[in-house]
Amino acid sequence: MSGDPTLTAAQRAALRHVRAVALRDRPTALAVIGRALARTGVRHEPERLVAAIGRQGRITLNFHPDRLLADGRTVAEALAAEGVYRSQFETRISNGGLTAYLGGDRDRWEERLFGGAYQRPGVGPAERPKYGGLNLLDHPDGACPRFGSCHLRLRPEVLARTTFCFGDSHLGPRDVGTVDVVEPVLAALIAATVETGVCLGRPGMDLVALTGELLRRREVLAAAPRAAGRALDDYVEAQVHGEVRLDRDVLDLVIDPSFRGTDTEACLLAAADRYGFPIRWHAGFALPVDRVDAEFRGPAIPPLAARVHAEFARAGEPLHAALVGRAAASVVTDPGRWADRGPATDTMQHLKQLWHVLVRFGAPYEV
């Protein structure tokens, strides 16, 4: 793993640190997994579940393709032109607050998670990890739809230079792992499933069902119609170390249907053609503006949704990913339009939360 010649010294050090922590915690994690399986009567060794993760797990990088970079290009345009997926330390964009700078919140939690590997002298922004999720249950909206309406599915070879934690890394997770020492993350996932009854965005999935899903062959999972995972707060986060190149590392690109017929679609199709990977579409999320929940992400979201719909929707359009993207772009290009709402960072944060409402409550988008 750490001998990959494409990795820098900092990236190898980050992988070694996480693997060492996972090895320390592996015996306890195996005991947790074994006890949980025994209580449910599932007759499988924990090692089979670990092997299944390496066999069928796929990393997805969820992103909003229509968000604007500092140079005015969209994310989709940059992907098509450069063929590289970049971290927030490079793009300098965020759905909410931007903390990817030396001394910022993201920098501090990366220091804890990776043992200070990326705080060494001379480490540049391009060396930082790229964040995604481990899509164990083959959800068509990706492992972490909260972070974007579209996603790249990465090739299995990328697993070897990826670290994992259960839940979001900004929360300071204790349960971390690598693909060959993933037991602590699996134990945390199982414990959360038993406690909450929610597994990777799927309410009501018990440990027996989870085990059955993980032990099926990937070909069976891929052939069956899958429901959206809608995983907003319940996922296995993945941190990919090293460059993510579209021509080398991407299996396919999965797009939200609200981008059909748009410049964003054209850019994404151009990227797929240029770098040699197929396109797929998931069902998307759509919601009538009068059905935006006032409690899920707070009372500021319904009036924002009404404003976004009134100012940016075309005739007959519901709320959907591309519509939220039009509003987000205008916050950057026409900030005076939103001045009555306070700081632009607050409006971007609320637009992010509006997207979360769409993921949680939206129906499939019909083009």
Tab-separated table of C-alpha atoms in Angstrom:
chain	number	residue	atom	x	y	z
A	1	MET	CA	0.000	0.000	0.000
A	2	SER	CA	2.500	2.662	1.121
A	3	GLY	CA	4.922	1.461	-1.596
A	4	ASP	CA	2.768	2.866	-4.420
A	5	PRO	CA	5.260	4.890	-6.510
A	6	THR	CA	2.582	7.424	-7.476
A	7	LEU	CA	2.142	8.525	-3.847
A	8	THR	CA	4.137	11.265	-2.151
A	9	ALA	CA	5.883	10.806	1.183
A	10	ALA	CA	3.036	12.623	2.963
A	11	GLN	CA	0.403	10.407	1.361
A	12	ARG	CA	2.274	7.240	2.279
A	13	ALA	CA	2.670	8.499	5.846
A	14	ALA	CA	-1.074	9.199	6.107
A	15	LEU	CA	-1.910	5.677	4.958
A	16	ARG	CA	0.608	4.128	7.357
A	17	HIS	CA	-0.770	6.119	10.277
A	18	VAL	CA	-4.395	5.111	9.699
A	19	ARG	CA	-3.437	1.476	9.129
A	20	ALA	CA	-1.445	1.411	12.377
A	21	VAL	CA	-4.421	2.775	14.315
A	22	ALA	CA	-6.710	0.214	12.667
A	23	LEU	CA	-4.323	-2.652	13.465
A	24	ARG	CA	-4.277	-1.554	17.105
A	25	ASP	CA	-8.076	-1.635	17.250
A	26	ARG	CA	-8.631	-4.725	15.083
A	27	PRO	CA	-8.856	-7.353	17.893
A	28	THR	CA	-11.531	-5.385	19.745
A	29	ALA	CA	-13.409	-4.769	16.507
A	30	LEU	CA	-13.392	-8.458	15.569
A	31	ALA	CA	-14.850	-9.301	18.964
A	32	VAL	CA	-17.619	-6.729	18.472
A	33	ILE	CA	-18.448	-8.105	15.025
A	34	GLY	CA	-18.411	-11.695	16.258
A	35	ARG	CA	-20.724	-10.976	19.191
A	36	ALA	CA	-23.164	-9.065	16.997
A	37	LEU	CA	-23.318	-11.891	14.454
A	38	ALA	CA	-23.752	-14.487	17.199
A	39	ARG	CA	-26.685	-12.585	18.748
A	40	THR	CA	-28.518	-12.517	15.438
A	41	GLY	CA	-27.812	-16.125	14.563
A	42	VAL	CA	-25.938	-15.207	11.383
A	43	ARG	CA	-23.502	-18.021	10.735
A	44	HIS	CA	-20.646	-16.296	8.979
A	45	GLU	CA	-17.128	-15.550	10.070
A	46	PRO	CA	-16.259	-11.851	10.389
A	47	GLU	CA	-13.430	-12.409	7.916
A	48	ARG	CA	-15.975	-13.120	5.164
A	49	LEU	CA	-17.599	-9.740	5.695
A	50	VAL	CA	-14.212	-8.018	5.546
A	51	ALA	CA	-13.378	-9.849	2.310
A	52	ALA	CA	-16.749	-8.849	0.855
A	53	ILE	CA	-15.968	-5.169	1.420
A	54	GLY	CA	-12.774	-5.448	-0.588
A	55	ARG	CA	-14.537	-7.464	-3.283
A	56	GLN	CA	-17.677	-5.432	-3.871
A	57	GLY	CA	-17.147	-2.043	-2.233
A	58	ARG	CA	-16.829	0.834	-4.669
A	59	ILE	CA	-15.670	4.340	-3.803
A	60	THR	CA	-17.909	7.118	-5.057
A	61	LEU	CA	-16.999	10.797	-5.174
A	62	ASN	CA	-20.216	12.818	-5.026
A	63	PHE	CA	-20.040	16.375	-6.368
A	64	HIS	CA	-22.207	19.195	-7.708
A	65	PRO	CA	-21.065	19.632	-11.327
A	66	ASP	CA	-22.545	23.127	-11.764
A	67	ARG	CA	-20.832	24.876	-8.846
A	68	LEU	CA	-18.442	27.670	-9.783
A	69	LEU	CA	-14.707	27.643	-9.179
A	70	ALA	CA	-12.713	30.751	-8.300
A	71	ASP	CA	-11.774	31.225	-11.978
A	72	GLY	CA	-15.416	31.238	-13.090
A	73	ARG	CA	-15.494	27.746	-14.578
A	74	THR	CA	-17.937	25.147	-13.367
A	75	VAL	CA	-16.730	21.929	-11.760
A	76	ALA	CA	-17.894	20.061	-14.876
A	77	GLU	CA	-15.876	22.345	-17.154
A	78	ALA	CA	-12.767	21.877	-15.043
A	79	LEU	CA	-13.143	18.090	-15.015
A	80	ALA	CA	-13.497	18.024	-18.798
A	81	ALA	CA	-10.520	20.313	-19.352
A	82	GLU	CA	-8.111	18.913	-16.765
A	83	GLY	CA	-9.106	15.284	-16.275
A	84	VAL	CA	-8.333	15.472	-12.550
A	85	TYR	CA	-10.670	15.470	-9.540
A	86	ARG	CA	-9.431	18.018	-7.012
A	87	SER	CA	-9.908	18.515	-3.284
A	88	GLN	CA	-11.350	21.576	-1.576
A	89	PHE	CA	-7.806	22.697	-0.760
A	90	GLU	CA	-7.339	23.208	-4.516
A	91	THR	CA	-10.791	24.198	-5.750
A	92	ARG	CA	-11.409	26.713	-2.948
A	93	ILE	CA	-15.157	26.135	-3.188
A	94	SER	CA	-17.601	24.758	-0.667
A	95	ASN	CA	-21.316	24.114	-0.320
A	96	GLY	CA	-21.144	25.989	2.985
A	97	GLY	CA	-18.209	27.265	5.005
A	98	LEU	CA	-14.748	26.995	3.489
A	99	THR	CA	-12.236	25.695	6.057
A	100	ALA	CA	-9.684	24.006	3.759
A	101	TYR	CA	-6.657	26.155	4.518
A	102	LEU	CA	-3.722	25.915	6.914
A	103	GLY	CA	-5.095	26.293	10.429
A	104	GLY	CA	-8.716	25.893	9.273
A	105	ASP	CA	-11.098	23.315	10.680
A	106	ARG	CA	-10.511	20.837	7.839
A	107	ASP	CA	-6.758	21.195	8.234
A	108	ARG	CA	-6.998	20.495	11.970
A	109	TRP	CA	-9.177	17.412	11.654
A	110	GLU	CA	-6.928	16.055	8.892
A	111	GLU	CA	-3.999	16.563	11.249
A	112	ARG	CA	-5.708	14.380	13.862
A	113	LEU	CA	-6.937	11.767	11.390
A	114	PHE	CA	-3.679	11.329	9.474
A	115	GLY	CA	-1.152	11.870	12.234
A	116	GLY	CA	0.094	15.227	10.950
A	117	ALA	CA	1.213	13.766	7.613
A	118	TYR	CA	-0.184	16.680	5.594
A	119	GLN	CA	1.129	19.338	7.966
A	120	ARG	CA	4.764	18.506	7.215
A	121	PRO	CA	6.897	21.241	5.634
A	122	GLY	CA	6.583	21.432	1.873
A	123	VAL	CA	3.299	19.528	1.534
A	124	GLY	CA	1.171	21.242	-1.104
A	125	PRO	CA	-2.621	21.517	-1.550
A	126	ALA	CA	-2.641	18.982	-4.411
A	127	GLU	CA	-1.371	16.284	-2.042
A	128	ARG	CA	-4.429	16.465	0.209
A	129	PRO	CA	-6.919	13.558	0.127
A	130	LYS	CA	-10.102	13.590	-1.912
A	131	TYR	CA	-13.277	12.805	0.022
A	132	GLY	CA	-16.002	10.372	-0.943
A	133	GLY	CA	-17.724	7.307	0.439
A	134	LEU	CA	-17.701	3.517	0.296
A	135	ASN	CA	-20.824	2.433	-1.579
A	136	LEU	CA	-21.325	-0.965	0.037
A	137	LEU	CA	-25.030	-1.345	-0.779
A	138	ASP	CA	-24.712	-0.186	-4.393
A	139	HIS	CA	-26.946	2.855	-3.988
A	140	PRO	CA	-27.507	4.531	-7.383
A	141	ASP	CA	-27.181	8.018	-5.854
A	142	GLY	CA	-23.717	7.176	-4.500
A	143	ALA	CA	-22.447	6.647	-0.988
A	144	CYS	CA	-22.723	10.333	0.052
A	145	PRO	CA	-25.417	12.172	-1.938
A	146	ARG	CA	-25.374	14.976	0.633
A	147	PHE	CA	-22.164	16.153	-1.067
A	148	GLY	CA	-23.451	16.222	-4.626
A	149	SER	CA	-26.050	15.212	-7.173
A	150	CYS	CA	-23.580	13.361	-9.425
A	151	HIS	CA	-20.752	11.003	-8.646
A	152	LEU	CA	-17.703	9.284	-10.036
A	153	ARG	CA	-17.424	5.546	-9.373
A	154	LEU	CA	-13.781	4.639	-8.941
A	155	ARG	CA	-11.961	1.512	-10.021
A	156	PRO	CA	-11.272	-1.146	-7.362
A	157	GLU	CA	-7.530	-0.508	-7.570
A	158	VAL	CA	-8.077	2.829	-5.817
A	159	LEU	CA	-9.151	0.998	-2.642
A	160	ALA	CA	-5.504	0.206	-1.877
A	161	ARG	CA	-4.698	3.914	-1.366
A	162	THR	CA	-7.870	4.836	0.491
A	163	THR	CA	-8.561	5.253	4.192
A	164	PHE	CA	-11.993	4.987	5.799
A	165	CYS	CA	-13.957	6.074	8.831
A	166	PHE	CA	-17.559	5.577	9.893
A	167	GLY	CA	-19.358	8.909	9.695
A	168	ASP	CA	-17.962	12.262	8.721
A	169	SER	CA	-14.314	12.965	9.499
A	170	HIS	CA	-15.053	16.430	10.894
A	171	LEU	CA	-16.648	14.700	13.896
A	172	GLY	CA	-13.309	13.209	14.953
A	173	PRO	CA	-14.178	9.521	14.403
A	174	ARG	CA	-12.347	6.920	16.440
A	175	ASP	CA	-13.094	4.013	14.098
A	176	VAL	CA	-10.799	4.116	11.068
A	177	GLY	CA	-9.358	1.610	8.643
A	178	THR	CA	-7.859	0.672	5.310
A	179	VAL	CA	-9.183	-1.896	2.856
A	180	ASP	CA	-7.015	-4.633	4.377
A	181	VAL	CA	-7.700	-3.591	7.986
A	182	VAL	CA	-11.298	-2.412	7.799
A	183	GLU	CA	-12.632	-4.251	10.868
A	184	PRO	CA	-12.905	-1.166	13.125
A	185	VAL	CA	-15.057	0.622	10.532
A	186	LEU	CA	-17.209	-2.454	9.978
A	187	ALA	CA	-17.683	-2.858	13.740
A	188	ALA	CA	-18.821	0.776	14.031
A	189	LEU	CA	-21.239	0.306	11.119
A	190	ILE	CA	-22.699	-2.841	12.672
A	191	ALA	CA	-23.027	-1.210	16.103
A	192	ALA	CA	-24.852	1.780	14.591
A	193	THR	CA	-27.130	-0.508	12.572
A	194	VAL	CA	-28.074	-2.503	15.653
A	195	GLU	CA	-28.619	0.644	17.739
A	196	THR	CA	-30.500	2.857	15.277
A	197	GLY	CA	-32.035	0.459	12.771
A	198	VAL	CA	-30.597	2.624	9.979
A	199	CYS	CA	-27.854	1.235	7.766
A	200	LEU	CA	-26.127	3.430	5.195
A	201	GLY	CA	-29.260	5.459	4.662
A	202	ARG	CA	-31.639	2.503	4.613
A	203	PRO	CA	-34.042	2.564	7.613
A	204	GLY	CA	-35.158	-0.746	9.013
A	205	MET	CA	-32.244	-2.796	7.704
A	206	ASP	CA	-31.186	-5.195	10.451
A	207	LEU	CA	-27.883	-6.977	10.792
A	208	VAL	CA	-29.140	-10.155	9.117
A	209	ALA	CA	-30.168	-8.210	6.009
A	210	LEU	CA	-26.955	-6.194	6.033
A	211	THR	CA	-24.846	-9.339	6.202
A	212	GLY	CA	-26.799	-10.901	3.361
A	213	GLU	CA	-26.270	-7.820	1.203
A	214	LEU	CA	-22.541	-7.704	1.871
A	215	LEU	CA	-22.036	-11.386	1.102
A	216	ARG	CA	-23.821	-11.411	-2.252
A	217	ARG	CA	-21.807	-11.321	-5.424
A	218	ARG	CA	-21.439	-7.860	-6.897
A	219	GLU	CA	-22.905	-9.015	-10.211
A	220	VAL	CA	-26.186	-9.831	-8.459
A	221	LEU	CA	-26.286	-6.436	-6.773
A	222	ALA	CA	-25.552	-4.567	-9.979
A	223	ALA	CA	-28.233	-6.436	-11.939
A	224	ALA	CA	-31.049	-5.734	-9.493
A	225	PRO	CA	-32.955	-2.416	-9.479
A	226	ARG	CA	-31.754	-0.375	-6.542
A	227	ALA	CA	-33.504	2.265	-4.483
A	228	ALA	CA	-31.760	5.545	-3.719
A	229	GLY	CA	-29.788	5.350	-0.487
A	230	ARG	CA	-30.441	8.982	0.526
A	231	ALA	CA	-27.500	8.670	2.941
A	232	LEU	CA	-27.102	12.098	4.518
A	233	ASP	CA	-25.549	11.387	7.921
A	234	ASP	CA	-25.006	7.632	7.881
A	235	TYR	CA	-22.154	6.486	5.628
A	236	VAL	CA	-18.626	5.143	5.491
A	237	GLU	CA	-16.454	8.075	4.492
A	238	ALA	CA	-13.541	7.394	2.160
A	239	GLN	CA	-10.402	9.501	1.828
A	240	VAL	CA	-8.500	8.808	-1.404
A	241	HIS	CA	-4.790	9.554	-1.154
A	242	GLY	CA	-2.949	10.476	-4.311
A	243	GLU	CA	-4.160	11.916	-7.580
A	244	VAL	CA	-7.601	10.967	-8.910
A	245	ARG	CA	-7.257	10.890	-12.692
A	246	LEU	CA	-10.315	10.460	-14.840
A	247	ASP	CA	-8.483	8.439	-17.520
A	248	ARG	CA	-7.040	5.968	-15.008
A	249	ASP	CA	-9.210	5.807	-11.907
A	250	VAL	CA	-12.854	6.186	-13.004
A	251	LEU	CA	-15.201	3.277	-13.764
A	252	ASP	CA	-18.118	5.495	-14.761
A	253	LEU	CA	-19.885	8.761	-14.072
A	254	VAL	CA	-23.429	8.808	-12.687
A	255	ILE	CA	-25.438	11.964	-13.451
A	256	ASP	CA	-28.609	13.477	-11.999
A	257	PRO	CA	-31.362	13.636	-14.687
A	258	SER	CA	-32.117	17.312	-14.009
A	259	PHE	CA	-28.989	18.128	-16.045
A	260	ARG	CA	-30.299	16.596	-19.278
A	261	GLY	CA	-30.154	19.110	-22.089
A	262	THR	CA	-27.960	21.562	-20.169
A	263	ASP	CA	-24.431	22.887	-20.655
A	264	THR	CA	-23.487	20.866	-17.583
A	265	GLU	CA	-24.532	17.639	-19.316
A	266	ALA	CA	-22.509	18.616	-22.394
A	267	CYS	CA	-19.383	19.143	-20.277
A	268	LEU	CA	-19.818	15.847	-18.446
A	269	LEU	CA	-20.388	13.943	-21.701
A	270	ALA	CA	-17.283	15.581	-23.136
A	271	ALA	CA	-15.271	14.463	-20.106
A	272	ALA	CA	-16.527	10.904	-20.452
A	273	ASP	CA	-15.668	10.833	-24.152
A	274	ARG	CA	-12.238	12.405	-23.658
A	275	TYR	CA	-11.133	10.204	-20.766
A	276	GLY	CA	-12.810	6.965	-21.790
A	277	PHE	CA	-15.483	6.010	-19.274
A	278	PRO	CA	-19.248	5.417	-19.621
A	279	ILE	CA	-22.109	7.574	-18.390
A	280	ARG	CA	-25.030	6.378	-16.282
A	281	TRP	CA	-28.040	8.221	-14.885
A	282	HIS	CA	-29.703	7.803	-11.522
A	283	ALA	CA	-33.355	8.628	-10.860
A	284	GLY	CA	-32.723	12.043	-9.338
A	285	PHE	CA	-34.714	13.923	-6.691
A	286	ALA	CA	-37.618	16.298	-7.277
A	287	LEU	CA	-39.982	17.989	-4.852
A	288	PRO	CA	-42.887	20.434	-5.199
A	289	VAL	CA	-41.938	23.709	-3.590
A	290	ASP	CA	-44.886	23.592	-1.188
A	291	ARG	CA	-43.700	20.266	0.236
A	292	VAL	CA	-40.371	21.470	1.626
A	293	ASP	CA	-40.172	20.324	5.223
A	294	ALA	CA	-39.808	23.120	7.792
A	295	GLU	CA	-38.287	20.968	10.528
A	296	PHE	CA	-35.734	18.732	8.818
A	297	ARG	CA	-33.169	21.468	8.138
A	298	GLY	CA	-34.849	24.385	9.880
A	299	PRO	CA	-37.411	27.140	9.277
A	300	ALA	CA	-35.169	29.173	6.958
A	301	ILE	CA	-35.373	26.539	4.214
A	302	PRO	CA	-39.045	26.715	3.038
A	303	PRO	CA	-38.948	30.467	2.275
A	304	LEU	CA	-35.600	30.018	0.541
A	305	ALA	CA	-37.071	27.191	-1.526
A	306	ALA	CA	-40.007	29.396	-2.528
A	307	ARG	CA	-37.634	32.170	-3.576
A	308	VAL	CA	-35.374	29.836	-5.553
A	309	HIS	CA	-38.381	28.391	-7.336
A	310	ALA	CA	-39.951	31.770	-8.084
A	311	GLU	CA	-36.743	33.318	-9.426
A	312	PHE	CA	-35.034	30.415	-11.204
A	313	ALA	CA	-37.566	27.725	-12.128
A	314	ARG	CA	-38.881	27.312	-15.644
A	315	ALA	CA	-42.553	26.636	-16.289
A	316	GLY	CA	-43.699	23.416	-14.649
A	317	GLU	CA	-40.391	22.671	-12.951
A	318	PRO	CA	-40.263	21.255	-9.416
A	319	LEU	CA	-37.289	21.761	-7.151
A	320	HIS	CA	-34.348	19.677	-8.348
A	321	ALA	CA	-30.547	19.609	-8.343
A	322	ALA	CA	-29.991	21.845	-11.369
A	323	LEU	CA	-32.434	24.443	-10.023
A	324	VAL	CA	-30.569	24.668	-6.713
A	325	GLY	CA	-27.387	24.960	-8.760
A	326	ARG	CA	-28.727	27.962	-10.679
A	327	ALA	CA	-29.355	29.732	-7.406
A	328	ALA	CA	-25.914	28.779	-6.030
A	329	ALA	CA	-24.227	30.166	-9.131
A	330	SER	CA	-26.087	33.452	-8.788
A	331	VAL	CA	-24.848	33.869	-5.210
A	332	VAL	CA	-21.354	34.016	-6.728
A	333	THR	CA	-22.070	35.980	-9.906
A	334	ASP	CA	-24.752	38.348	-8.552
A	335	PRO	CA	-24.229	38.623	-4.785
A	336	GLY	CA	-26.294	41.816	-4.538
A	337	ARG	CA	-29.349	39.793	-5.439
A	338	TRP	CA	-29.007	37.950	-2.132
A	339	ALA	CA	-27.741	40.798	0.071
A	340	ASP	CA	-31.002	40.916	2.030
A	341	ARG	CA	-30.264	37.412	3.372
A	342	GLY	CA	-26.986	38.373	5.003
A	343	PRO	CA	-23.533	36.924	4.288
A	344	ALA	CA	-23.149	34.838	1.136
A	345	THR	CA	-21.746	31.966	3.208
A	346	ASP	CA	-25.062	31.749	5.067
A	347	THR	CA	-27.032	31.590	1.830
A	348	MET	CA	-24.736	28.888	0.439
A	349	GLN	CA	-25.154	26.935	3.650
A	350	HIS	CA	-28.941	27.171	3.356
A	351	LEU	CA	-28.833	26.108	-0.294
A	352	LYS	CA	-26.812	23.103	0.794
A	353	GLN	CA	-29.502	22.309	3.346
A	354	LEU	CA	-32.204	22.719	0.685
A	355	TRP	CA	-30.378	20.075	-1.328
A	356	HIS	CA	-30.434	17.823	1.750
A	357	VAL	CA	-34.213	18.244	1.918
A	358	LEU	CA	-34.450	17.174	-1.722
A	359	VAL	CA	-32.367	14.067	-1.053
A	360	ARG	CA	-34.391	13.165	2.018
A	361	PHE	CA	-37.904	13.774	0.680
A	362	GLY	CA	-37.675	14.040	-3.119
A	363	ALA	CA	-39.313	11.642	-5.562
A	364	PRO	CA	-37.594	10.475	-8.768
A	365	TYR	CA	-37.260	13.321	-11.224
A	366	GLU	CA	-39.247	12.858	-14.414
A	367	VAL	CA	-37.627	14.661	-17.321
